[in-house]
PDB file of C-alpha atoms in Angstrom:
ATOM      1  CA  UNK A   1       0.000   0.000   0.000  1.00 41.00           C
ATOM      2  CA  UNK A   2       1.148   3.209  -1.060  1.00 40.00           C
ATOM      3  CA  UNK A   3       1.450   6.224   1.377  1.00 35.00           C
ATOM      4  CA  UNK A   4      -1.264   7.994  -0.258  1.00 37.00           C
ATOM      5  CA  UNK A   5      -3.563   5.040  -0.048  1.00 39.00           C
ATOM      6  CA  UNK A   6      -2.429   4.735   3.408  1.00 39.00           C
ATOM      7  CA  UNK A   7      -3.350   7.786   4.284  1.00 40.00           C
ATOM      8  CA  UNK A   8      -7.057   7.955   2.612  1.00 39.00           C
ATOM      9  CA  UNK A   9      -7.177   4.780   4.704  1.00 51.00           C
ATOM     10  CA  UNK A  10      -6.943   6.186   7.891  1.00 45.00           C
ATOM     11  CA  UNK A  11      -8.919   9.021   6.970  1.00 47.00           C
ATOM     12  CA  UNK A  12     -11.918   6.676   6.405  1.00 48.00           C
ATOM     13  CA  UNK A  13     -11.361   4.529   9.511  1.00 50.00           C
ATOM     14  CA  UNK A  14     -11.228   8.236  11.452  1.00 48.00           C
ATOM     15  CA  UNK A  15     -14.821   8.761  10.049  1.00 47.00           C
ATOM     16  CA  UNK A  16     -15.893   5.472  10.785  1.00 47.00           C
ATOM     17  CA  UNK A  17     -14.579   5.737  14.419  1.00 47.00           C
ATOM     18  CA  UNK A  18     -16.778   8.955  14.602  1.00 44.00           C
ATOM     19  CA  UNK A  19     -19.560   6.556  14.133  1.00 47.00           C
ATOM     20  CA  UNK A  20     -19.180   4.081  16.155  1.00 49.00           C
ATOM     21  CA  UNK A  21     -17.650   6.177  19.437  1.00 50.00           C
ATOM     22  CA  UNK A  22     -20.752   8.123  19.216  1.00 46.00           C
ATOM     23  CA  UNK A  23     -22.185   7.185  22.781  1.00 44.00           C
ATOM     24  CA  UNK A  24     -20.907   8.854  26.026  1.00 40.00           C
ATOM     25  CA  UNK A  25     -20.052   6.645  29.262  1.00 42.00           C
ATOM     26  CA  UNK A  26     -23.195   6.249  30.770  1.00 37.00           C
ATOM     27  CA  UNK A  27     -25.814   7.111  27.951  1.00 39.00           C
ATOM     28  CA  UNK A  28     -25.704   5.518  24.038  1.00 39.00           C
ATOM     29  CA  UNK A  29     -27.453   6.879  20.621  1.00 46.00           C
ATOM     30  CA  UNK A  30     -28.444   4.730  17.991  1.00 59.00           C
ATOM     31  CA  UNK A  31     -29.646   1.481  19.982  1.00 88.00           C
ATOM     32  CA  UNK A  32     -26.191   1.650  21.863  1.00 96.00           C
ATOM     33  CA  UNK A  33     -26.729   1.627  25.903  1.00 96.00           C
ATOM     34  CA  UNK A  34     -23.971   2.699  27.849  1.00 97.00           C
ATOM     35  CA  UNK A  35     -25.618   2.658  31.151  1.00 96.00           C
ATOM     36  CA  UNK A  36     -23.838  -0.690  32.579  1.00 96.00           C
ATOM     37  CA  UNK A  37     -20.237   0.585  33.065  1.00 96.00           C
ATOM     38  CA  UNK A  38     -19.068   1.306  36.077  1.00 93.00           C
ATOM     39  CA  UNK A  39     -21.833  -0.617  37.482  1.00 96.00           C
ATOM     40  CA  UNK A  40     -20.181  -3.054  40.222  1.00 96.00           C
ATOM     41  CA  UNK A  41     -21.810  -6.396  38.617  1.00 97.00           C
ATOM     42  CA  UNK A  42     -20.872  -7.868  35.039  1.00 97.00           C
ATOM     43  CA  UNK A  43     -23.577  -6.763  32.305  1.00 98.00           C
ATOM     44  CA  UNK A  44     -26.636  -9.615  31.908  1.00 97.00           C
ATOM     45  CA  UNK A  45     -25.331 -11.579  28.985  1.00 98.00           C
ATOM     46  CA  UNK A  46     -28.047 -12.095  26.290  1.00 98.00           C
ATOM     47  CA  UNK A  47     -25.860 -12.556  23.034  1.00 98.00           C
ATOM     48  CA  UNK A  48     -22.151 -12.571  21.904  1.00 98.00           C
ATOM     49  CA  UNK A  49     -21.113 -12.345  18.108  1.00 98.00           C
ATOM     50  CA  UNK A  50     -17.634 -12.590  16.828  1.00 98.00           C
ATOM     51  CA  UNK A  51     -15.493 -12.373  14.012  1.00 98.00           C
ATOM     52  CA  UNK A  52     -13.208 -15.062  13.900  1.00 98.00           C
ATOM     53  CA  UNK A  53     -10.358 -17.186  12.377  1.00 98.00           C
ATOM     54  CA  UNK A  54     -11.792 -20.454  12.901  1.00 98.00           C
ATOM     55  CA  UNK A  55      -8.100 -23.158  13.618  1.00 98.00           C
ATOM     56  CA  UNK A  56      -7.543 -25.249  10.470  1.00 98.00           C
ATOM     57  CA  UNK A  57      -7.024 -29.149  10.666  1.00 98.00           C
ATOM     58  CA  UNK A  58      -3.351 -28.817  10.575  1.00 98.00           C
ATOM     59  CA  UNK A  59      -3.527 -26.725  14.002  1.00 98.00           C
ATOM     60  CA  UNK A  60      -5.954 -29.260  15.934  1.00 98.00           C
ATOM     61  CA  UNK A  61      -4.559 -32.334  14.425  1.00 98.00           C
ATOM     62  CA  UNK A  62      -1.555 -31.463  16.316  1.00 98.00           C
ATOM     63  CA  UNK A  63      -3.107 -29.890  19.465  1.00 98.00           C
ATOM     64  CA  UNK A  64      -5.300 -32.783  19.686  1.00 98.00           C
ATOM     65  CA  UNK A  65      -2.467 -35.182  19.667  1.00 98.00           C
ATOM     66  CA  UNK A  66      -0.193 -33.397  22.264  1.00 98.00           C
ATOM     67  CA  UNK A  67      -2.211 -30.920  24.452  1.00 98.00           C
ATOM     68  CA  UNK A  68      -6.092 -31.959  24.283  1.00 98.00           C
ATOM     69  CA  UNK A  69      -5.759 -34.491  26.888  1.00 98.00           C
ATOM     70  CA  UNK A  70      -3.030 -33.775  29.268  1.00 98.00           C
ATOM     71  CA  UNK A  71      -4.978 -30.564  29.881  1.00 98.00           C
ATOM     72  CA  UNK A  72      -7.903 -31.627  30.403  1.00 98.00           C
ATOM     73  CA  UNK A  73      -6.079 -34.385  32.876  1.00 98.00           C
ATOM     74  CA  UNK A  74      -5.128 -30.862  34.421  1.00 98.00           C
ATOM     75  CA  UNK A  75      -7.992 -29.300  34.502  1.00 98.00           C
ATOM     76  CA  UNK A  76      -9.650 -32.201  36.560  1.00 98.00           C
ATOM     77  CA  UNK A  77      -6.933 -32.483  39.035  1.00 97.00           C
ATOM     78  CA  UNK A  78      -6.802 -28.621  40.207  1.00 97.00           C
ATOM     79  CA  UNK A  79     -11.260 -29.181  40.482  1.00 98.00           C
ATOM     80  CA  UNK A  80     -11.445 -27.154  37.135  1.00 98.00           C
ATOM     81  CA  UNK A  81     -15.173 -29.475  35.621  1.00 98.00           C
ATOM     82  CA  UNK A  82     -16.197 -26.674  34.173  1.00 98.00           C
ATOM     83  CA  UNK A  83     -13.384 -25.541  32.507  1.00 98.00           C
ATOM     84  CA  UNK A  84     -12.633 -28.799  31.434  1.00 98.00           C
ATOM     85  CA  UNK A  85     -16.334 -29.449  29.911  1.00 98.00           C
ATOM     86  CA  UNK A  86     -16.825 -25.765  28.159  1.00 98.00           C
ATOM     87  CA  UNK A  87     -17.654 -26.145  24.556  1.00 98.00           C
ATOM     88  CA  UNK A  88     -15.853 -24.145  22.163  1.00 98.00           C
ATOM     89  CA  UNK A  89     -14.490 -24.538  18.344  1.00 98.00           C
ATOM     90  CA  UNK A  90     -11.148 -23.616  18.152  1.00 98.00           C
ATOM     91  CA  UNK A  91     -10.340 -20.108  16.527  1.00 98.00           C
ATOM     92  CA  UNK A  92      -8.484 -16.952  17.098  1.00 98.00           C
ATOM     93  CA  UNK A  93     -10.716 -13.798  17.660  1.00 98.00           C
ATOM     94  CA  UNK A  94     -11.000 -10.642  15.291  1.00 98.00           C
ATOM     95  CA  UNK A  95     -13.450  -8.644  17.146  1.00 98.00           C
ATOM     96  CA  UNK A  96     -16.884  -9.581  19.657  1.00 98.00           C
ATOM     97  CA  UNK A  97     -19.376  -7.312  19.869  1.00 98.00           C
ATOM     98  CA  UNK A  98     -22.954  -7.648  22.364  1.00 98.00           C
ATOM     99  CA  UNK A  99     -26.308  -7.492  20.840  1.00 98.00           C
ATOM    100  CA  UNK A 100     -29.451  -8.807  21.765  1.00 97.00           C
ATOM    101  CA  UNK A 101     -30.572  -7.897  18.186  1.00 97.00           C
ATOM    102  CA  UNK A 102     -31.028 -11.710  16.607  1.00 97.00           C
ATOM    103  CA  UNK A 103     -30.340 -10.130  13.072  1.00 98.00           C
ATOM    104  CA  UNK A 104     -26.472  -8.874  14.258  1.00 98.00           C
ATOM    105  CA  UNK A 105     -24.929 -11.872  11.995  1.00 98.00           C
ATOM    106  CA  UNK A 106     -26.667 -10.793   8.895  1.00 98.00           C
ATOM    107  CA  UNK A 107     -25.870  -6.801   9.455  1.00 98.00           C
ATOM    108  CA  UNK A 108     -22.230  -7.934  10.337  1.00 98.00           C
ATOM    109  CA  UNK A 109     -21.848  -9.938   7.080  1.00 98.00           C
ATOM    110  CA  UNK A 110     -23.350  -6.691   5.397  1.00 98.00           C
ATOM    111  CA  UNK A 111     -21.209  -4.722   6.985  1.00 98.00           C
ATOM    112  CA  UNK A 112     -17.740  -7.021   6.705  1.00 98.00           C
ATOM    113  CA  UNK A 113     -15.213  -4.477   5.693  1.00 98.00           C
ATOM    114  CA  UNK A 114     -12.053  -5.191   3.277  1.00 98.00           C
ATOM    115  CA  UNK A 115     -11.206  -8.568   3.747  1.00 98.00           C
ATOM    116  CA  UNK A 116      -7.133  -9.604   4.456  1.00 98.00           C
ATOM    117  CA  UNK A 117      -5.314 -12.027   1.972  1.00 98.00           C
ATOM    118  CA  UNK A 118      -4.937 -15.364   2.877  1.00 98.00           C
ATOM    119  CA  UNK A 119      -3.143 -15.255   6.024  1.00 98.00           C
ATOM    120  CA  UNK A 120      -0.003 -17.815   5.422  1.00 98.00           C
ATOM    121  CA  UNK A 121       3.082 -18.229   7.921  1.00 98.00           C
ATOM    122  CA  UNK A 122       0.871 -17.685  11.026  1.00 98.00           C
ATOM    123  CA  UNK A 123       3.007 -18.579  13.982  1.00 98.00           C
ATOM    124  CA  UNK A 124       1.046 -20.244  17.065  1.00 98.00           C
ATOM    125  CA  UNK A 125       3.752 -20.270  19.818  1.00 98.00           C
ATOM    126  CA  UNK A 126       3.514 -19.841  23.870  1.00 98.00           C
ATOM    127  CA  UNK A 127       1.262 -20.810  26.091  1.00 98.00           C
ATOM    128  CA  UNK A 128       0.232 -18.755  29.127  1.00 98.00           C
ATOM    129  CA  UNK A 129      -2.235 -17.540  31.517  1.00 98.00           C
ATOM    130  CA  UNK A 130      -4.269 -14.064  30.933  1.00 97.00           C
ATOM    131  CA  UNK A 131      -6.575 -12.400  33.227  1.00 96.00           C
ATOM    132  CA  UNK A 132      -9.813 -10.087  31.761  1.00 95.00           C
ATOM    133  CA  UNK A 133      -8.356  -7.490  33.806  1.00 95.00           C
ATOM    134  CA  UNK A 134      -5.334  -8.211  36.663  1.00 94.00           C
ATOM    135  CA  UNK A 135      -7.028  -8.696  39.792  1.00 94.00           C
ATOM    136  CA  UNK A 136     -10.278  -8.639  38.916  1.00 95.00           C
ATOM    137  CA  UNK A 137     -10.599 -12.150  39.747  1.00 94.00           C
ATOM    138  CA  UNK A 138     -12.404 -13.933  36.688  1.00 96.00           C
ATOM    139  CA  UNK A 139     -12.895 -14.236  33.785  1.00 98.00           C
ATOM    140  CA  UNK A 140      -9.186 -15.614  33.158  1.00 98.00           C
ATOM    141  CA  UNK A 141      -7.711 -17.991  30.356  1.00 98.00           C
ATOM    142  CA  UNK A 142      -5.080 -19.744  29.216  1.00 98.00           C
ATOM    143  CA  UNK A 143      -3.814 -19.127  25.682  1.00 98.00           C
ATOM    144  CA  UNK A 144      -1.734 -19.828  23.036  1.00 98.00           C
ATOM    145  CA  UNK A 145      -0.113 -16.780  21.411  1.00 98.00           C
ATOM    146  CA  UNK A 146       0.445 -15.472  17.966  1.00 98.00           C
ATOM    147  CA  UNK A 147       4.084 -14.608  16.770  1.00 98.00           C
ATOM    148  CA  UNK A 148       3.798 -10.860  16.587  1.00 98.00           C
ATOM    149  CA  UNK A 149       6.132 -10.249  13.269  1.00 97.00           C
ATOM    150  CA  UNK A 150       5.612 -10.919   9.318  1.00 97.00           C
ATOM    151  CA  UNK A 151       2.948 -10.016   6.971  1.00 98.00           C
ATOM    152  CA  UNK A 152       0.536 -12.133   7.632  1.00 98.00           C
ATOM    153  CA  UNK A 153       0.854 -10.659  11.694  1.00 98.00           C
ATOM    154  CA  UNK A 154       0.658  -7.217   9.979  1.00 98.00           C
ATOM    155  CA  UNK A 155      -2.457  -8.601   8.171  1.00 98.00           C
ATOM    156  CA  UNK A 156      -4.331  -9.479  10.988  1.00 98.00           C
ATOM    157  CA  UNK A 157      -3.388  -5.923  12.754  1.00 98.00           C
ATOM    158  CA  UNK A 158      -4.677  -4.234   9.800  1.00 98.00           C
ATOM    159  CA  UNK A 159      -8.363  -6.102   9.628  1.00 98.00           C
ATOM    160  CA  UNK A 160      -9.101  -6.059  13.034  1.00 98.00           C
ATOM    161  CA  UNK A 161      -8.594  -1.961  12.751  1.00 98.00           C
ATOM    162  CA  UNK A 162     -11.381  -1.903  10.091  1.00 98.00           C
ATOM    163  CA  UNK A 163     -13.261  -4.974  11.587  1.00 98.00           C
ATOM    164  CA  UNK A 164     -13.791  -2.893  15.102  1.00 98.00           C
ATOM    165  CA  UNK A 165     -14.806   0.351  13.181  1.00 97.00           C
ATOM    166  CA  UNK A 166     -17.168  -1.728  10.985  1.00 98.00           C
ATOM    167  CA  UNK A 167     -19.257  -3.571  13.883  1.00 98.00           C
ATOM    168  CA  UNK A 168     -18.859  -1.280  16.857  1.00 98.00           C
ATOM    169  CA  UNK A 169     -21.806   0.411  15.606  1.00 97.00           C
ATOM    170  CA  UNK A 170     -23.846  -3.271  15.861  1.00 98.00           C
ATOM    171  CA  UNK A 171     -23.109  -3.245  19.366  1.00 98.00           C
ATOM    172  CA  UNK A 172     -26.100  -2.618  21.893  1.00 98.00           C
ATOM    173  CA  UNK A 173     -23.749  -1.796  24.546  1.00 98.00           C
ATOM    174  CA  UNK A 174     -20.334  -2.703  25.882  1.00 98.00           C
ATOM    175  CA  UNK A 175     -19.580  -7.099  26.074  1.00 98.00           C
ATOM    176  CA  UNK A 176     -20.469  -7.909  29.363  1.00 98.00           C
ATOM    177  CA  UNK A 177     -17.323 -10.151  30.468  1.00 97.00           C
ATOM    178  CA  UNK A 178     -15.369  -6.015  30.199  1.00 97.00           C
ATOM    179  CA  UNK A 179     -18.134  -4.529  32.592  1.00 97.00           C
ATOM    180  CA  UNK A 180     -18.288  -5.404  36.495  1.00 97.00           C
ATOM    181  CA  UNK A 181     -15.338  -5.868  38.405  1.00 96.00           C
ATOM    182  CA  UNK A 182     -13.127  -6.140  35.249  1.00 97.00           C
ATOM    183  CA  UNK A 183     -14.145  -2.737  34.184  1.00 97.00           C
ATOM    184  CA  UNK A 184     -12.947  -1.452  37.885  1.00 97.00           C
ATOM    185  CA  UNK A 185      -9.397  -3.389  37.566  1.00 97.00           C
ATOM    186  CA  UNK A 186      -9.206  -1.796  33.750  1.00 96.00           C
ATOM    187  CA  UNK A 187      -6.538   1.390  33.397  1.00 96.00           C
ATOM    188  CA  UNK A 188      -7.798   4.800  31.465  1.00 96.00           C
ATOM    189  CA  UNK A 189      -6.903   3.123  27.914  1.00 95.00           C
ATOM    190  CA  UNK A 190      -8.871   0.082  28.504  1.00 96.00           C
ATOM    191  CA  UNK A 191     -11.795   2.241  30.226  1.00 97.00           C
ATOM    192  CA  UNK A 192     -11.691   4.430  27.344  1.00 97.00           C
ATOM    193  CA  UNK A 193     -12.122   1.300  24.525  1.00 97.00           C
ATOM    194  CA  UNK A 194     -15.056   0.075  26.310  1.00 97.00           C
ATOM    195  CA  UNK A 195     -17.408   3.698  26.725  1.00 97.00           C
ATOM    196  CA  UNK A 196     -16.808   4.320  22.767  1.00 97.00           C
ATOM    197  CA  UNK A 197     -16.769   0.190  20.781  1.00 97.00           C
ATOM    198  CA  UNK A 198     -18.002  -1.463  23.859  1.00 97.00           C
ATOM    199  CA  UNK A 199     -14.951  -3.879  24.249  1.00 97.00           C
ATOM    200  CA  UNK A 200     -10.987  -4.058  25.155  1.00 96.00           C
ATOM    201  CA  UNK A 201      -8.503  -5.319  23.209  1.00 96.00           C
ATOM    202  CA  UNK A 202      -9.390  -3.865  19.386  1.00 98.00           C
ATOM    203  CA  UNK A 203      -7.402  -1.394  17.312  1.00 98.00           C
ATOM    204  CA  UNK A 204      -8.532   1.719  16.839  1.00 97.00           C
ATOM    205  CA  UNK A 205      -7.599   4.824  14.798  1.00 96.00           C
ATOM    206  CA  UNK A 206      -7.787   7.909  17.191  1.00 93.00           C
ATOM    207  CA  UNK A 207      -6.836  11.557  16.034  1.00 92.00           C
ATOM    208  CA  UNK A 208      -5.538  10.267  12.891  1.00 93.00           C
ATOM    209  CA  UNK A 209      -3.079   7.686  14.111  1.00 95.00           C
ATOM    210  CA  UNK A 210      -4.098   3.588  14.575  1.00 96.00           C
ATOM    211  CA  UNK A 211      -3.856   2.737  17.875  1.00 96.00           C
ATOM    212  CA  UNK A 212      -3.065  -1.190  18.333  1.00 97.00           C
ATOM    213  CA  UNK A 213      -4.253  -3.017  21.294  1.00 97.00           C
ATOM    214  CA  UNK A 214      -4.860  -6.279  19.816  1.00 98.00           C
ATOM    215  CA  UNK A 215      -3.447  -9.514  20.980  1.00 98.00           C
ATOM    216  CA  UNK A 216      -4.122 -12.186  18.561  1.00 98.00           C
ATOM    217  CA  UNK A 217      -4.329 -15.665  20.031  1.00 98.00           C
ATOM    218  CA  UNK A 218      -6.301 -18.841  20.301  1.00 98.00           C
ATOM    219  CA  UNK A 219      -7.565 -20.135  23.607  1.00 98.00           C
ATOM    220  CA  UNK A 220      -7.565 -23.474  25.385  1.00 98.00           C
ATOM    221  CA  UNK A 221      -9.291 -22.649  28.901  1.00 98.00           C
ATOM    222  CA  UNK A 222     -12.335 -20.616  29.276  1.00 98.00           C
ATOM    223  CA  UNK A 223     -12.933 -20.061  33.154  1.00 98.00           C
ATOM    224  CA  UNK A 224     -15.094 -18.157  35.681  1.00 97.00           C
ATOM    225  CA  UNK A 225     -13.464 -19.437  38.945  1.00 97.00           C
ATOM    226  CA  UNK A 226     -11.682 -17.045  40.762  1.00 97.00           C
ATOM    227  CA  UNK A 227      -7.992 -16.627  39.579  1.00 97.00           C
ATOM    228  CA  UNK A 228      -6.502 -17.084  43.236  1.00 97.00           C
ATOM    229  CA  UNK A 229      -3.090 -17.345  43.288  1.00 97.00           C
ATOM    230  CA  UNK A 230      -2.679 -21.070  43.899  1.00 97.00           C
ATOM    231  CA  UNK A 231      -5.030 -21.940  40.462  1.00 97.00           C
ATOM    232  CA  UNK A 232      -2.667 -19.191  38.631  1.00 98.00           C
ATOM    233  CA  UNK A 233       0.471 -20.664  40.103  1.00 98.00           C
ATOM    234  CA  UNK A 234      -0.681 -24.359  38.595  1.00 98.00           C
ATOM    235  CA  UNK A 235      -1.827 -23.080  35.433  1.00 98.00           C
ATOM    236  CA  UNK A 236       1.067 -21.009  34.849  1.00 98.00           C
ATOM    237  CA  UNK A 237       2.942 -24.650  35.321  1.00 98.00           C
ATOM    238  CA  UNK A 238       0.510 -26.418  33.245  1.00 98.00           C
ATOM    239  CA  UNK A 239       1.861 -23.233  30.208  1.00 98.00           C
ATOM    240  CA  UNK A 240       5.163 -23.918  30.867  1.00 98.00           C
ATOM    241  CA  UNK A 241       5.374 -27.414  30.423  1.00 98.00           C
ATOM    242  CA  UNK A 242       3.296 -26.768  27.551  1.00 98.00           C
ATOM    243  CA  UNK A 243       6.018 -24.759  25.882  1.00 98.00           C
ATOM    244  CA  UNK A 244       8.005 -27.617  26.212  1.00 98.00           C
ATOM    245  CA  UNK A 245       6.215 -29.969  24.475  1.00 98.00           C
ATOM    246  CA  UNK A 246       5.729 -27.261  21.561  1.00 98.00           C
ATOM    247  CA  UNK A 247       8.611 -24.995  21.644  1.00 98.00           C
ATOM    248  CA  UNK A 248       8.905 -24.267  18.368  1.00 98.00           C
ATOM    249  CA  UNK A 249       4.745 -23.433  18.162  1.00 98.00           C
ATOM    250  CA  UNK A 250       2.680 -24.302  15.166  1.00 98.00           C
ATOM    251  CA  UNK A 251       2.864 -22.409  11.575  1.00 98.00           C
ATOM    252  CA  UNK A 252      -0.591 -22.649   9.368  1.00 98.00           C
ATOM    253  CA  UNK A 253      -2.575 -20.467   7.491  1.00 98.00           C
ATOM    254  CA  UNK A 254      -5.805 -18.946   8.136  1.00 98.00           C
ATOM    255  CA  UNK A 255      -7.747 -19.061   4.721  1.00 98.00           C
ATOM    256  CA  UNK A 256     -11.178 -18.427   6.214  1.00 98.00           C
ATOM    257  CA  UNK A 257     -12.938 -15.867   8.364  1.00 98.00           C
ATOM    258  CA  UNK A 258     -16.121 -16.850  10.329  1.00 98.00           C
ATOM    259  CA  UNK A 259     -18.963 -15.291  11.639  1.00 98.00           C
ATOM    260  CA  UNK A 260     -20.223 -16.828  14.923  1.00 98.00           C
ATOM    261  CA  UNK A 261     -22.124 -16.925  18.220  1.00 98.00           C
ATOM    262  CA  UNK A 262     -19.928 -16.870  21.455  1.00 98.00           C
ATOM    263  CA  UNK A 263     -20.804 -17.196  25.659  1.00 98.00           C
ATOM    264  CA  UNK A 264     -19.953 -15.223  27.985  1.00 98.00           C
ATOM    265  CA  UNK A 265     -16.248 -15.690  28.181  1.00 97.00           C
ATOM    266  CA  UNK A 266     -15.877 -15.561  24.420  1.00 98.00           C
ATOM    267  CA  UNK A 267     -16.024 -19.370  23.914  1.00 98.00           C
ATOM    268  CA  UNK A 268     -17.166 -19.967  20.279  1.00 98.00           C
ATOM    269  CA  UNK A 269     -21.198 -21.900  20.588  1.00 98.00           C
ATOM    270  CA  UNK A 270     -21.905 -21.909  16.602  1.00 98.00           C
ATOM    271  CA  UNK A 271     -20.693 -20.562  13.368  1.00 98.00           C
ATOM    272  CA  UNK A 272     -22.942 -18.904  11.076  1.00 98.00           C
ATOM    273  CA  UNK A 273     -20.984 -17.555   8.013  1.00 98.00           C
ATOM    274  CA  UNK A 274     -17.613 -18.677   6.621  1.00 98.00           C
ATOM    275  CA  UNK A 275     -15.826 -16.220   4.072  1.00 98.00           C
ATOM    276  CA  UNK A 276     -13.151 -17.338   1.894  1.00 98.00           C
ATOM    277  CA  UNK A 277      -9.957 -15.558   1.972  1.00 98.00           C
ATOM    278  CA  UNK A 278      -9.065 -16.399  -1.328  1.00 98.00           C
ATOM    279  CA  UNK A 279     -12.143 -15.447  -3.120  1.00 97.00           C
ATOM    280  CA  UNK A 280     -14.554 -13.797  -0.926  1.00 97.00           C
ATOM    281  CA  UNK A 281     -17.243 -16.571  -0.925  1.00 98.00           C
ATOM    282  CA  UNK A 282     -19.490 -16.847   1.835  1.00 98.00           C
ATOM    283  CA  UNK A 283     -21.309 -20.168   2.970  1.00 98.00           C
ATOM    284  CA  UNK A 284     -24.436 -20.144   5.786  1.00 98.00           C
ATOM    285  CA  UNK A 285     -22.807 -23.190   7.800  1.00 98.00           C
ATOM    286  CA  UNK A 286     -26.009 -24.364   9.256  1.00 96.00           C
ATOM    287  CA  UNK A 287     -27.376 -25.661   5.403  1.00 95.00           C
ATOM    288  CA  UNK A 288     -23.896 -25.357   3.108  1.00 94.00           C
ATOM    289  CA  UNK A 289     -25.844 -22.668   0.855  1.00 96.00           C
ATOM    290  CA  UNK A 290     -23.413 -20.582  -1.048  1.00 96.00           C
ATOM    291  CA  UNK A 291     -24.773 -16.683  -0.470  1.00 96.00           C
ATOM    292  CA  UNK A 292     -22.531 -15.132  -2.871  1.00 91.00           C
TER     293      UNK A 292
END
């Protein structure tokens, strides 16, 4: 991309960000309700969509053979049943936004900005334990990271700048796993990301300049049990020995991008739409029909 091109680009993701950080702190405009930060409970969770790089075969294949069931053997012995029986199809996130509104999948497909390339030499490497906010005491996870260098990292960066300026709008308020006692943990930055695209954790473009936040990764362990510091200690064990059974990580590519329903703490329930990389295509999972 040219520095011209560049430039009209972050002009239009400026105007977009207008848009979507429309609302103030505790009221919204456009269907967009504010009023549940800096509330002391989490936000009632209704519904969850994502954007999402579902994990190709080549990525669970080998998780499956070396991590699947030693952490689960884990997750058992430190009392974690929850953890260990949490549904959720492996991906790496784009963007979530909250809306009750049962058409959000079909107005985020409408509104799916510029798609990346294919996404080849992705680097999956290092395991370790992540709190929502630090000592906010749940929701915590344990992840496995995304090598943060090459094109296809700069890719990613890039699309979840336009993603978050595309569906912020959708939202009907912020996610409610960033509300609560995370939102009271959260410094100014983080505070700031949830009153104007309801969630943590996105790229935005701010005055003129991109602002990157976004930490790319896949995770294993979706929990709401208090992150006390004898569970972190063990899980932070179960990461490192992790690492050594994959020290070198995992390379793949991502050649799809999925639309989907998510819980609470961001597990994926369902996908909805898959969207080729390659040519744009987009497939409603639940029949196979081809929709363009």
């Amino acid at each position: 991309m040219n520095r011209r091109t560049w430039t009209l680009s972050i002009a239009a993701l400026s105007a977009a960000f207008l848009g979507a950080c429309a609302t103030s702190p505790t009221g919204g405009s456009a269907g967009i309700d504010n009023s549940a930060i800096g509330k002391p409970e989490f936000r009632e969770h209704v519904k969850t969509y994502g954007l999402v790089y579902r994990l190709p075969k080549d990525v669970t294949d080998v998780l499956d053979a070396k991590i699947t069931t030693p952490l689960q053997q884990n997750l058992l012995r430190l009392g974690l049943t929850a953890e260990a029986n949490t549904f959720n199809l492996p991906h790496v996130t784009v963007v979530h936004i909250h809306s009750a509104d049962p058409a959000t999948p079909q107005k985020m497909l409408a509104a799916l900005p510029k798609l990346p390339p294919v996404l080849n030499g992705v680097v999956l490497k290092n395991f370790y334990t992540t709190e929502a906010a630090k000592g906010a005491g749940h929701p915590w996870w344990l992840d496995l990271g995304i090598v943060k260098s090459g094109a296809a990292y700069e890719d990613m960066m890039s699309f979840n700048t336009r993603a978050t300026a595309a569906f912020a709008p959708l939202r009907d308020g912020p996610l409610p796993r960033v509300t609560g006692p995370v939102y009271a943990k959260m410094g100014d930055a983080g505070k700031e990301l949830v009153q104007t695209v309801g969630v943590s954790g996105v790229n935005v473009v701010k005055d003129g300049k991109e602002l990157r936040t976004h930490n790319p990764h896949n995770t294993l362990v979706y929990s709401m049990a208090l992150f006390t510091p004898q569970v972190q200690a063990s899980m932070n064990q179960v990461a490192a020995d992790f690492n050594k059974v994959l020290p070198d990580g995992i390379t793949t590519s991502f050649k799809n991008v999925s639309i989907v329903e998510l819980a609470f703490s961001g597990n994926v329930l369902r996908e909805i739409y898959r969207v080729s990389l390659e040519d744009g295509s987009v497939y409603d999972v639940a029949n196979g029909t081809k929709l363009r």
